[in-house]
């Protein structure tokens, strides 16, 4: 049973259906294939399809859908939707779909076929011709301008190729915006003498042909302060320009690098000036989130963005507290930071280092996917990039950002492994009180492993020693310090005097507490296994 309707791209259909209904498992021809109809394939029907159809394979789960996939490829269908029997089915079905040259979507187990059928048909019936959109979201570009101003210590304007201001950073009375900036923001023509000078100096020609940052000296006679400028480019096409004016303080040392990264991030906004392309950003984030957590394979994202899935990749992780009060470099308490401010800072810095980097937030953490890395890239390089970001967060936002470097993996298919490693490091940095701002696994491997053992003990009460649990409970009831004393003694390798000094008690007091702990619990501290377990279990918080 089939319907015919106006065509719609697979990409647009996925945006209508949403990731709560379907997931992309394979898209060998990309996500821009046209869908011209919807058909329902019943198990009793012969496996056939029409060109451009979306085939809903009802009642044939997992491997039973192989004939429908092959027939869909043979007959020129655009995509096939199936339900999976289990996680092991996706790889085999994706391989068959790739061989057949047809896109494969998996329907969530709890979703109803009637629902996806109705939504797909409605999307086809209502598909309008493409219309110009509202342009890049104002909040995104203004937020990017503000972030760039923070990183450069300057005053930022983002313009299109007709020199119309699209966004600009906020200013204060001390920012000393010059006449050119004021005129530009108000929509006036800049001083003709200065514009003529820019043409004479070849500034516009440079911006038209290069993506390198260019500097323009100050001209007090024209009321113009020093500036940096960089073109916003998509391939060979210039989309606009970012201008940074020097204010009351000199531009920062890394202004050029920050400006280069900002231009690459701005390009992502400006190339999506149509409403449907703004939805494309959502699809990218959905595919990226699916790749990071392992629910979606690498091929859909690679096809969508034109990545080589066989080149090395890595994940960087960042965490910060959203409810803490932080101090700015000037000593004034900063207001609570928005997610976009932090994400923009990460995006600008990493884009300056790696053109293909993708940034997303999965609360409460920010992740950077680094696809298509050069073969042989080392951990020190990635650690250095991460350190630059955490340094910038502290310097410009007063934010103690933590960063982790996941392992470099051979291709996009192993990205979930790198993300898991980045998470393990961040978890340990919090629970073990690691003082460094950035770490890779070799840096804090012991802390990571101990943290994971403590998590296991916390989650599994049955593998704890009840005598140690009773000791902690006794301290809670009597406001005692027996458990603390025992742990300090063990951490001091049995050195009575060192442990007593750390607790600020007399060595005899410490000996008494140890004897009392043994009497109450029946522990034998001469036994290595009991000492080892006590060292671990007593590190759990009291509620653990």
CSV table of C-alpha atoms in Angstrom, one decimal, residues 108 115 196 353 515:
chain,number,residue,atom,x,y,z
A,108,UNK,CA,12.2,2.5,18.6
A,115,UNK,CA,2.5,6.9,14.4
A,196,UNK,CA,39.0,54.5,1.0
A,353,UNK,CA,43.1,24.2,16.3
A,515,UNK,CA,42.8,-0.5,70.0
